Coordinates of C-alpha atoms and ligand atoms in Angstrom, one line a residue:
X1 CA -111.2 28.1 -48.8
X2 CA -113.1 29.1 -45.7
X3 CA -111.9 27.6 -42.4
X4 CA -114.1 25.7 -40.1
X5 CA -113.3 25.2 -36.4
X6 CA -115.2 22.1 -35.3
X7 CA -114.8 19.9 -32.3
X8 CA -112.6 16.9 -33.2
X9 CA -115.3 14.3 -32.3
X10 CA -117.7 15.8 -34.8
X11 CA -115.4 15.1 -37.7
X12 CA -116.4 12.1 -39.9
X13 CA -113.0 10.3 -39.7
X14 CA -113.3 10.3 -35.9
X15 CA -115.6 7.3 -35.7
X16 CA -113.4 5.2 -38.1
X17 CA -110.3 6.1 -36.1
X18 CA -112.0 5.2 -32.8
X19 CA -112.7 1.7 -34.2
X20 CA -109.1 1.4 -35.5
X21 CA -107.7 2.6 -32.2
X22 CA -109.5 -0.2 -30.3
X23 CA -107.6 -2.9 -32.1
X24 CA -104.4 -1.4 -33.5
X25 CA -102.2 -3.9 -35.4
X26 CA -99.5 -5.5 -33.3
X27 CA -95.9 -4.3 -33.7
X28 CA -94.7 -7.9 -33.5
X29 CA -96.5 -8.7 -36.8
X30 CA -95.7 -5.4 -38.5
X31 CA -92.2 -4.4 -37.6
X32 CA -89.6 -5.5 -40.2
X33 CA -86.6 -4.0 -42.1
X34 CA -88.8 -2.8 -45.0
X35 CA -91.0 -0.8 -42.6
X36 CA -87.9 0.8 -41.0
X37 CA -86.9 2.0 -44.6
X38 CA -90.4 3.0 -45.7
X39 CA -91.9 4.6 -42.6
X40 CA -89.6 7.6 -42.5
X41 CA -89.9 11.3 -43.6
X42 CA -86.8 13.5 -44.0
X43 CA -86.7 17.2 -43.7
X44 CA -84.1 18.7 -46.1
X45 CA -81.9 21.3 -44.3
X46 CA -79.6 22.0 -47.3
X47 CA -76.5 19.9 -46.7
X48 CA -78.1 18.4 -43.6
X49 CA -81.4 16.6 -42.7
X50 CA -83.7 15.7 -39.9
X51 CA -85.4 12.3 -40.2
X52 CA -88.6 11.2 -38.5
X53 CA -88.9 7.4 -38.4
X54 CA -92.2 6.0 -37.3
X55 CA -91.7 2.3 -38.1
X56 CA -92.2 1.4 -34.4
X57 CA -95.6 3.2 -34.1
X58 CA -98.8 1.2 -34.2
X59 CA -100.0 2.5 -37.5
X60 CA -100.5 0.7 -40.7
X61 CA -101.6 1.9 -44.2
X62 CA -105.2 1.8 -43.2
X63 CA -104.6 4.0 -40.1
X64 CA -102.4 6.3 -42.0
X65 CA -105.1 6.8 -44.6
X66 CA -107.6 7.6 -41.9
X67 CA -105.2 10.0 -40.3
X68 CA -104.7 11.8 -43.7
X69 CA -108.5 12.1 -43.9
X70 CA -108.6 13.6 -40.4
X71 CA -105.8 16.0 -41.3
X72 CA -107.7 17.1 -44.5
X73 CA -111.0 17.4 -42.7
X74 CA -109.5 19.4 -39.9
X75 CA -107.9 21.7 -42.5
X76 CA -104.5 21.5 -40.7
X77 CA -102.4 22.7 -43.6
X78 CA -104.8 25.6 -44.4
X79 CA -105.0 26.6 -40.7
X80 CA -101.2 26.7 -40.5
X81 CA -100.9 28.7 -43.7
X82 CA -103.5 31.2 -42.4
X83 CA -101.6 31.5 -39.1
X84 CA -98.4 32.3 -40.9
X85 CA -100.3 34.9 -42.9
X86 CA -101.1 36.8 -39.8
X87 CA -104.7 35.7 -38.9
X88 CA -105.6 36.2 -35.3
X89 CA -105.1 32.6 -34.0
X90 CA -104.7 33.4 -30.3
X91 CA -108.4 34.0 -30.0
X92 CA -108.3 34.2 -26.2
X93 CA -106.0 37.2 -26.3
X94 CA -107.0 38.5 -29.7
X95 CA -103.5 38.2 -31.1
X96 CA -101.7 37.0 -34.1
X97 CA -99.2 34.1 -33.7
X98 CA -96.0 34.9 -35.4
X99 CA -93.1 32.9 -33.9
X100 CA -92.5 31.4 -37.4
X101 CA -91.9 34.8 -38.8
X102 CA -88.9 35.3 -36.4
X103 CA -87.0 32.8 -38.5
X104 CA -88.3 33.7 -42.0
X105 CA -91.4 34.3 -44.1
X106 CA -93.4 31.1 -44.4
X107 CA -96.2 32.5 -46.6
X108 CA -94.8 35.9 -47.6
X109 CA -94.7 39.2 -45.6
X110 CA -97.1 39.8 -42.7
X111 CA -98.3 43.4 -42.4
X112 CA -100.4 45.3 -40.0
X113 CA -101.6 48.9 -40.7
X114 CA -99.1 48.9 -43.5
X115 CA -96.2 47.9 -41.2
X116 CA -94.1 44.9 -42.2
X117 CA -94.1 42.8 -39.0
X118 CA -91.2 40.6 -40.1
X119 CA -89.0 43.7 -40.4
X120 CA -89.5 44.2 -36.6
X121 CA -88.0 40.7 -35.8
X122 CA -85.2 41.2 -38.4
X123 CA -84.4 44.6 -37.0
X124 CA -84.1 43.2 -33.4
X125 CA -81.8 40.4 -34.7
X126 CA -79.6 42.9 -36.4
X127 CA -79.5 45.1 -33.3
X128 CA -78.5 42.0 -31.2
X129 CA -75.9 41.0 -33.8
X130 CA -74.3 44.5 -33.7
X131 CA -74.4 44.7 -29.9
X132 CA -72.9 41.2 -29.7
X133 CA -70.0 42.0 -32.1
X134 CA -69.2 45.1 -30.0
X135 CA -69.2 43.0 -26.8
X136 CA -67.0 40.4 -28.4
X137 CA -64.5 42.9 -29.8
X138 CA -64.4 44.8 -26.5
X139 CA -66.0 48.0 -27.9
X140 CA -68.8 47.5 -25.3
X141 CA -67.4 46.9 -21.8
X142 CA -68.4 47.5 -18.2
X143 CA -68.4 51.2 -17.2
X144 CA -64.9 50.4 -15.6
X145 CA -63.7 49.2 -19.0
X146 CA -63.6 45.5 -18.1
X147 CA -64.4 43.1 -21.0
X148 CA -67.4 40.9 -20.5
X149 CA -66.6 37.1 -20.5
X150 CA -69.8 35.7 -19.0
X151 CA -73.5 36.2 -19.7
X152 CA -76.2 35.5 -17.1
X153 CA -79.8 35.2 -18.2
X154 CA -82.5 36.1 -15.6
X155 CA -85.9 34.9 -16.7
X156 CA -88.4 32.1 -16.1
X157 CA -90.7 29.8 -18.1
X158 CA -90.4 30.6 -21.8
X159 CA -87.9 33.2 -20.9
X160 CA -85.6 30.5 -19.5
X161 CA -86.4 26.9 -20.6
X162 CA -86.0 27.2 -24.4
X163 CA -82.9 29.5 -24.4
X164 CA -81.3 27.4 -21.7
X165 CA -82.0 24.1 -23.5
X166 CA -80.6 25.5 -26.8
X167 CA -77.5 26.9 -25.1
X168 CA -76.7 23.6 -23.4
X169 CA -77.5 21.8 -26.7
X170 CA -74.6 23.6 -28.4
X171 CA -72.0 23.6 -25.7
X172 CA -70.3 20.6 -27.2
X173 CA -70.7 21.8 -30.8
X174 CA -68.8 25.1 -30.4
X175 CA -66.7 26.6 -27.7
X176 CA -68.8 29.4 -26.3
X177 CA -67.3 32.9 -26.9
X178 CA -68.9 33.8 -23.5
X179 CA -70.1 31.1 -21.1
X180 CA -73.7 31.4 -20.2
X181 CA -75.5 30.8 -16.9
X182 CA -79.2 31.0 -16.0
X183 CA -81.1 32.2 -13.0
X184 CA -84.8 31.4 -13.0
X185 CA -86.3 30.2 -9.7
X186 CA -87.3 32.7 -7.1
X187 CA -85.6 30.3 -4.6
X188 CA -82.7 32.6 -3.6
X189 CA -80.3 29.7 -3.7
X190 CA -80.7 29.5 -7.5
X191 CA -79.2 33.0 -7.9
X192 CA -76.8 32.5 -5.1
X193 CA -75.1 29.4 -6.6
X194 CA -74.8 31.1 -10.0
X195 CA -73.4 34.3 -8.5
X196 CA -70.9 32.4 -6.4
X197 CA -69.5 30.8 -9.5
X198 CA -69.0 33.9 -11.7
X199 CA -67.0 37.0 -11.6
X200 CA -69.6 39.8 -11.2
X201 CA -67.0 42.3 -12.5
X202 CA -66.9 40.8 -15.9
X203 CA -70.5 39.5 -16.2
X204 CA -73.2 40.8 -18.5
X205 CA -76.8 40.1 -17.3
X206 CA -79.8 39.7 -19.6
X207 CA -83.1 40.4 -17.9
X208 CA -85.7 38.6 -19.9
X209 CA -89.4 39.1 -19.3
X210 CA -91.9 39.6 -22.1
X211 CA -94.5 41.0 -19.7
X212 CA -92.0 42.8 -17.5
X213 CA -94.1 42.0 -14.5
X214 CA -93.1 38.4 -13.6
X215 CA -92.6 38.3 -9.8
X216 CA -89.7 35.7 -9.9
X217 CA -87.8 37.6 -12.5
X218 CA -88.1 41.0 -11.0
X219 CA -87.2 39.6 -7.6
X220 CA -84.1 38.0 -9.0
X221 CA -83.1 41.2 -10.8
X222 CA -83.3 43.0 -7.4
X223 CA -81.2 40.2 -5.8
X224 CA -78.6 40.4 -8.5
X225 CA -78.4 44.2 -8.4
X226 CA -77.9 44.1 -4.7
X227 CA -75.0 41.6 -5.0
X228 CA -73.4 43.7 -7.7
X229 CA -73.6 46.8 -5.6
X230 CA -72.1 44.9 -2.7
X231 CA -69.3 43.9 -5.0
X232 CA -68.5 47.6 -5.4
X233 CA -70.1 48.0 -8.9
X234 CA -71.5 51.6 -9.0
X235 CA -73.9 51.3 -11.9
X236 CA -75.1 47.7 -11.9
X237 CA -77.7 48.2 -14.6
X238 CA -74.9 49.2 -17.0
X239 CA -74.0 45.6 -16.8
X240 CA -77.5 44.5 -17.7
X241 CA -79.5 44.4 -20.9
X242 CA -83.2 43.9 -21.0
X243 CA -85.3 41.8 -23.4
X244 CA -89.0 42.7 -23.1
X245 CA -92.0 43.9 -25.1
X246 CA -92.2 47.5 -26.0
X247 CA -95.3 48.0 -23.9
X248 CA -93.8 46.5 -20.7
X249 CA -92.8 48.6 -17.7
X250 CA -89.2 47.5 -18.2
X251 CA -89.1 49.0 -21.6
X252 CA -89.4 52.5 -20.1
X253 CA -86.3 52.1 -18.0
X254 CA -83.3 53.8 -19.7
X255 CA -80.8 52.7 -17.0
X256 CA -80.1 49.4 -18.8
X257 CA -77.0 49.2 -21.0
X258 CA -79.4 48.4 -23.9
X259 CA -82.9 46.9 -24.5
X260 CA -84.1 44.5 -27.2
X261 CA -87.7 43.8 -28.0
X262 CA -90.3 41.1 -28.7
X263 CA -93.9 41.7 -29.3
X264 CA -97.2 40.2 -28.2
X265 CA -97.5 38.0 -31.2
X266 CA -94.9 35.6 -29.9
X267 CA -95.9 33.5 -26.8
X268 CA -93.2 33.0 -24.2
X269 CA -92.9 29.2 -24.8
X270 CA -92.4 29.9 -28.6
X271 CA -90.0 32.8 -28.1
X272 CA -86.6 30.9 -28.3
X273 CA -86.1 32.1 -31.9
X274 CA -87.0 35.8 -31.0
X275 CA -84.8 38.2 -29.0
X276 CA -85.6 36.1 -25.9
X277 CA -83.3 33.3 -27.2
X278 CA -81.4 35.4 -29.7
X279 CA -79.6 37.6 -27.2
X280 CA -78.1 34.9 -25.0
X281 CA -77.3 32.5 -27.9
X282 CA -75.7 35.2 -30.1
X283 CA -73.6 36.4 -27.1
X284 CA -72.6 32.9 -26.3
X285 CA -71.9 31.4 -29.8
X286 CA -72.0 34.4 -32.2
X287 CA -74.9 35.7 -34.3
X288 CA -74.0 33.4 -37.2
X289 CA -74.6 30.3 -35.1
X290 CA -78.0 31.7 -34.1
X291 CA -78.7 32.5 -37.8
X292 CA -78.0 28.8 -38.7
X293 CA -80.4 27.7 -35.9
X294 CA -83.1 30.1 -37.4
X295 CA -82.5 28.7 -40.9
X296 CA -82.9 25.1 -39.6
X297 CA -86.2 26.1 -37.9
X298 CA -87.4 27.9 -41.1
X299 CA -86.7 24.8 -43.3
X300 CA -88.9 22.7 -40.9
X301 CA -91.6 25.5 -40.9
X302 CA -91.7 25.3 -44.7
X303 CA -91.9 21.5 -44.7
X304 CA -94.9 21.8 -42.3
X305 CA -96.9 23.5 -45.0
X306 CA -97.3 20.3 -47.0
X307 CA -100.8 18.8 -46.7
X308 CA -99.6 15.3 -47.3
X309 CA -98.6 13.4 -44.2
X310 CA -96.0 11.5 -46.2
X311 CA -94.0 14.7 -46.6
X312 CA -94.9 16.5 -43.4
X313 CA -93.1 15.0 -40.3
X314 CA -94.5 17.5 -37.8
X315 CA -98.1 16.9 -39.0
X316 CA -97.6 13.2 -39.1
X317 CA -96.1 13.1 -35.6
X318 CA -99.1 15.2 -34.4
X319 CA -101.6 12.9 -35.9
X320 CA -99.9 9.7 -34.6
X321 CA -99.8 11.4 -31.2
X322 CA -103.6 12.1 -31.3
X323 CA -104.2 8.5 -32.5
X324 CA -102.4 7.3 -29.3
X325 CA -103.9 9.9 -27.0
X326 CA -107.6 9.8 -28.1
X327 CA -108.1 6.4 -29.7
X328 CA -105.6 4.2 -27.8
X329 CA -106.2 6.2 -24.6
X330 CA -102.5 6.7 -23.7
X331 CA -102.1 9.5 -21.2
X332 CA -98.5 10.7 -21.5
X333 CA -95.5 10.9 -23.8
X334 CA -91.8 10.5 -22.9
X335 CA -89.1 12.5 -24.7
X336 CA -85.9 10.5 -24.7
X337 CA -82.9 12.1 -26.4
X338 CA -79.9 9.9 -26.7
X339 CA -77.7 13.0 -26.5
X340 CA -76.5 14.5 -23.3
X341 CA -76.5 17.9 -25.1
X342 CA -80.3 17.8 -25.1
X343 CA -80.5 17.3 -21.3
X344 CA -82.9 20.2 -20.9
X345 CA -84.8 19.8 -24.1
X346 CA -87.5 17.6 -22.5
X347 CA -88.1 20.3 -19.9
X348 CA -88.6 22.9 -22.6
X349 CA -91.0 20.6 -24.5
X350 CA -92.9 20.0 -21.3
X351 CA -93.7 23.7 -21.1
X352 CA -94.2 24.1 -24.9
X353 CA -96.7 21.2 -25.0
X354 CA -98.4 21.2 -21.6
X355 CA -98.9 25.0 -21.5
X356 CA -100.3 25.0 -25.0
X357 CA -102.6 22.0 -25.1
X358 CA -103.4 21.4 -21.4
X359 CA -106.9 22.8 -21.9
X360 CA -110.4 21.6 -21.2
X361 CA -112.3 24.2 -23.3
X362 CA -112.2 24.7 -27.0
X363 CA -111.2 27.9 -28.8
X364 CA -114.7 29.2 -28.3
X365 CA -114.6 28.6 -24.5
X366 CA -116.9 25.6 -24.6
X367 CA -115.9 22.4 -22.7
X368 CA -114.6 19.6 -24.9
X369 CA -115.8 16.0 -24.6
X370 CA -112.4 14.3 -25.4
X371 CA -109.0 14.2 -23.8
X372 CA -106.4 16.8 -24.9
X373 CA -102.7 17.3 -24.3
X374 CA -100.7 14.4 -22.8
X375 CA -98.3 14.7 -19.8
X376 CA -94.8 15.2 -21.1
X377 CA -91.6 14.2 -19.4
X378 CA -88.2 12.9 -20.3
X379 CA -84.5 12.6 -19.7
X380 CA -81.5 11.7 -21.9
X381 CA -80.6 8.1 -22.5
X382 CA -78.9 6.1 -21.4
X383 CA -79.3 7.7 -18.0
X384 CA -83.1 7.3 -18.1
X385 CA -82.6 3.5 -18.7
X386 CA -81.1 3.2 -15.3
X387 CA -84.0 5.2 -13.7
X388 CA -87.6 5.2 -14.9
X389 CA -87.5 2.7 -17.9
X390 CA -88.6 -0.1 -15.6
X391 CA -92.1 1.4 -15.6
X392 CA -91.9 2.1 -19.3
X393 CA -91.1 -1.6 -20.1
X394 CA -93.2 -3.4 -17.5
X395 CA -95.5 -0.8 -15.9
X396 CA -99.3 -1.0 -16.2
X397 CA -99.5 2.2 -18.3
X398 CA -98.3 2.2 -21.9
X399 CA -96.3 5.4 -22.6
X400 CA -95.6 6.4 -26.2
X401 CA -91.9 7.3 -26.6
X402 CA -90.2 9.9 -28.8
X403 CA -86.5 9.0 -29.2
X404 CA -84.0 11.4 -30.6
X405 CA -80.5 10.3 -31.8
X406 CA -77.5 11.3 -33.8
X407 CA -75.0 9.3 -35.9
X408 CA -72.1 11.3 -34.6
X409 CA -71.3 13.0 -31.4
X410 CA -70.7 16.8 -31.3
X411 CA -67.2 17.0 -29.9
X412 CA -65.5 14.3 -31.8
X413 CA -63.9 13.0 -28.6
X414 CA -64.5 9.2 -28.2
X415 CA -62.8 6.1 -27.2
X416 CA -62.9 2.4 -28.2
X417 CA -63.5 0.1 -25.3
X418 CA -64.3 -3.6 -25.5
X419 CA -64.5 -3.4 -29.3
X420 CA -66.9 -0.4 -29.7
X421 CA -66.8 3.4 -29.4
X422 CA -68.9 5.2 -26.8
X423 CA -71.1 6.6 -29.6
X424 CA -71.7 3.1 -30.9
X425 CA -72.6 2.0 -27.5
X426 CA -75.0 5.0 -27.1
X427 CA -76.8 4.2 -30.4
X428 CA -76.7 0.4 -29.7
X429 CA -78.6 1.2 -26.5
X430 CA -81.1 3.3 -28.5
X431 CA -81.9 0.7 -31.1
X432 CA -82.0 -2.0 -28.4
X433 CA -84.6 0.0 -26.5
X434 CA -86.8 0.6 -29.6
X435 CA -86.8 -3.1 -30.2
X436 CA -87.3 -4.1 -26.6
X437 CA -90.3 -1.7 -26.3
X438 CA -91.8 -2.8 -29.5
X439 CA -91.2 -6.6 -29.5
X440 CA -90.9 -7.5 -25.8
X441 CA -89.7 -10.9 -24.7
X442 CA -91.6 -13.9 -23.5
X443 CA -90.5 -15.6 -20.3
X444 CA -92.1 -18.3 -18.1
X445 CA -91.2 -16.2 -15.1
X446 CA -93.8 -13.4 -15.2
X447 CA -91.4 -11.1 -13.5
X448 CA -89.0 -11.3 -16.4
X449 CA -91.7 -11.1 -19.1
X450 CA -91.7 -8.0 -21.3
X451 CA -95.1 -7.4 -22.9
X452 CA -93.7 -5.2 -25.8
X453 CA -96.2 -3.5 -28.1
X454 CA -95.0 -0.1 -26.6
X455 CA -94.8 2.3 -29.5
X456 CA -92.0 4.7 -30.2
X457 CA -90.8 7.1 -32.9
X458 CA -87.2 8.2 -33.7
X459 CA -86.1 11.7 -34.8
X460 CA -82.5 11.5 -36.0
X461 CA -79.8 13.4 -37.9
X462 CA -76.1 13.0 -38.7
X463 CA -75.0 15.4 -35.9
X464 CA -76.6 17.9 -33.5
X465 CA -75.6 21.2 -35.3
X466 CA -77.3 24.6 -34.9
X467 CA -79.4 23.9 -38.1
X468 CA -80.5 20.5 -36.9
X469 CA -81.3 21.9 -33.5
X470 CA -83.5 24.7 -35.0
X471 CA -85.3 22.1 -37.1
X472 CA -85.9 19.9 -34.1
X473 CA -87.3 22.8 -32.1
X474 CA -89.6 23.8 -34.9
X475 CA -90.7 20.2 -35.4
X476 CA -92.1 20.0 -31.9
X477 CA -93.5 23.5 -32.0
X478 CA -95.4 22.6 -35.2
X479 CA -96.5 19.3 -33.8
X480 CA -98.0 21.0 -30.8
X481 CA -99.7 23.6 -33.1
X482 CA -101.2 20.9 -35.3
X483 CA -102.5 18.9 -32.3
X484 CA -104.1 22.1 -30.9
X485 CA -105.9 22.6 -34.3
X486 CA -107.1 19.0 -34.1
X487 CA -108.5 19.4 -30.6
X488 CA -110.0 22.7 -31.6
X489 CA -108.1 24.5 -28.9
X490 CA -106.5 27.9 -28.6
X491 CA -102.9 26.6 -28.0
X492 CA -101.5 30.1 -27.6
X493 CA -102.8 31.4 -24.2
X494 CA -102.2 30.1 -20.7
X495 CA -104.9 31.2 -18.3
X496 CA -104.2 28.1 -16.2
X497 CA -101.1 29.7 -14.7
X498 CA -103.0 32.8 -13.4
X499 CA -104.8 31.5 -10.2
X500 CA -101.6 30.5 -8.5
X501 CA -100.1 33.9 -9.2
X502 CA -103.2 35.7 -7.7
X503 CA -103.2 33.6 -4.6
X504 CA -99.4 34.1 -4.1
X505 CA -100.0 37.8 -4.1
X506 CA -102.8 37.4 -1.6
X507 CA -100.6 35.4 0.7
X508 CA -97.9 38.0 0.5
X509 CA -100.3 40.9 1.0
X510 CA -102.0 42.0 4.2
X511 CA -105.6 41.2 3.4
X512 CA -107.7 38.4 4.7
X513 CA -107.2 35.0 3.0
X514 CA -108.8 31.6 3.0
X515 CA -108.2 30.0 6.5
X516 CA -106.5 26.9 4.9
X517 CA -104.2 29.2 3.0
X518 CA -103.5 31.2 6.1
X519 CA -102.7 28.1 8.1
X520 CA -100.4 26.7 5.4
X521 CA -98.7 30.1 5.0
X522 CA -98.0 30.3 8.7
X523 CA -96.5 26.7 8.7
X524 CA -94.1 27.7 5.9
X525 CA -93.4 31.2 7.1
X526 CA -94.7 32.8 3.9
X527 CA -96.7 35.4 5.8
Ligands
F6P1 O1 -91.5 36.4 -20.0 P1 -92.4 36.6 -18.9 O2 -93.5 37.6 -19.2 O3 -91.7 37.0 -17.6 O4 -93.2 35.3 -18.6 C1 -92.5 34.1 -18.2 C2 -93.4 32.9 -18.3 O5 -94.6 33.0 -17.4 C3 -95.7 32.5 -18.0 O6 -96.6 33.5 -18.4 C4 -96.4 31.5 -17.1 O7 -96.5 32.0 -15.9 C5 -95.2 31.7 -19.3 O8 -96.1 31.6 -20.2 C6 -94.0 32.6 -19.6 O9 -93.2 31.9 -20.5

């Protein structure tokens, strides 16, 4: 089948959906126990599962049928299959998009000039696993023979957010073999606080930069090296490994204890399952835990191939999101995990989604005449309830909500207080919120009135394990990809981050700059 890349508003289902979006059925009339049972898709992860429940979304059978037509017309499943076969999908940078291949083959091997590209990722995983084992068993130590007990990742954006979110997500699941810390911001206090709280003599640093040119990361490397030298460490780079692409300037530096590689076919925000996340997660939890995470992601990747929305939670989530964004005109989406372990997951999804689909031109560089990616934000519940939920319940904007929850907590530690456990309280809050947002509450006092009709979905599993975490990550990555296909965008470049970088260089340089920039730079002592 030949693929067609058309602007979303030229598709024939667009008009029908626009009509349906103007008058979506009310949740008050639709939401019942039957719907809670029926409006759910489960991804099978072997002995585990990840469920997507959309009972509290404002879609009925009619809208679901229209969304299926839209998915078929936009050739979502075919485009995804083609992407996993190695087609150039990052049109702006003329690159393949292969992050799925870092967890397994979705549509068979991907080759280039006779080379098996999957073998490259497997080889890096194997090298990381071997290196990790040697660090853990004390074969690899500092030059002075001290065993490493801490790992510190230095990187920013995709080289920080995903790996950090995943590390934190597993801290309660398994006792780390090495504790991990992260330095990302060029604000020197970020590095200072981390360095003050570790023993530099027994710390292994991971410098992560795909490009090898990111100002913040190189500056932080210099800062760390300086601190290590001051602490009397003679060869600081022998306590540092590097994760970068083979063509980056860092790859040529043989002073590092070791180097591991990614390639240009995996974008920074999709690199958590490559060596970018693999090094820190394997060192912290062991390569087998990282493998489980990859397997969970691979299962979700396979489920995403199904053209039927009823069997494809990522595609369904993408379509419902587009229904809300384009046809109900809702501008943002909140990610609300009822799991403290996922405290940084919303921040990771913020980059993954907003850097991918925050675009105003289509994949051919032509302006689009419809809205694209929503604003993404979020915090774990129940903390968020005591903070920004006021606006979510009674504010003038309706914000679609993506709840995430688990039947059991990770650590097994809990208490019974006033007749219920903490985990029961957590999940009681979660279901109460779904109902309160959907159904609202009438009150004669307008100040106490809850309008309801605020749609939400729920991703849930038995427990947040490495496999479930991998599937959760892949669910969102695939949702973002499908939405990019729908909006006819190239979701895999990020030109919007460049201008700020260029102006920063100009401020720091000696040349003439815009007078307003000069005045501001002087005020802040940046020049
Ligand atoms: O891994 P690198 O090349 O240092 O890039 C870090 C981040 O910077 C960005 O390019 C944005 O500035 C992200 O896309 C990327 O994740």
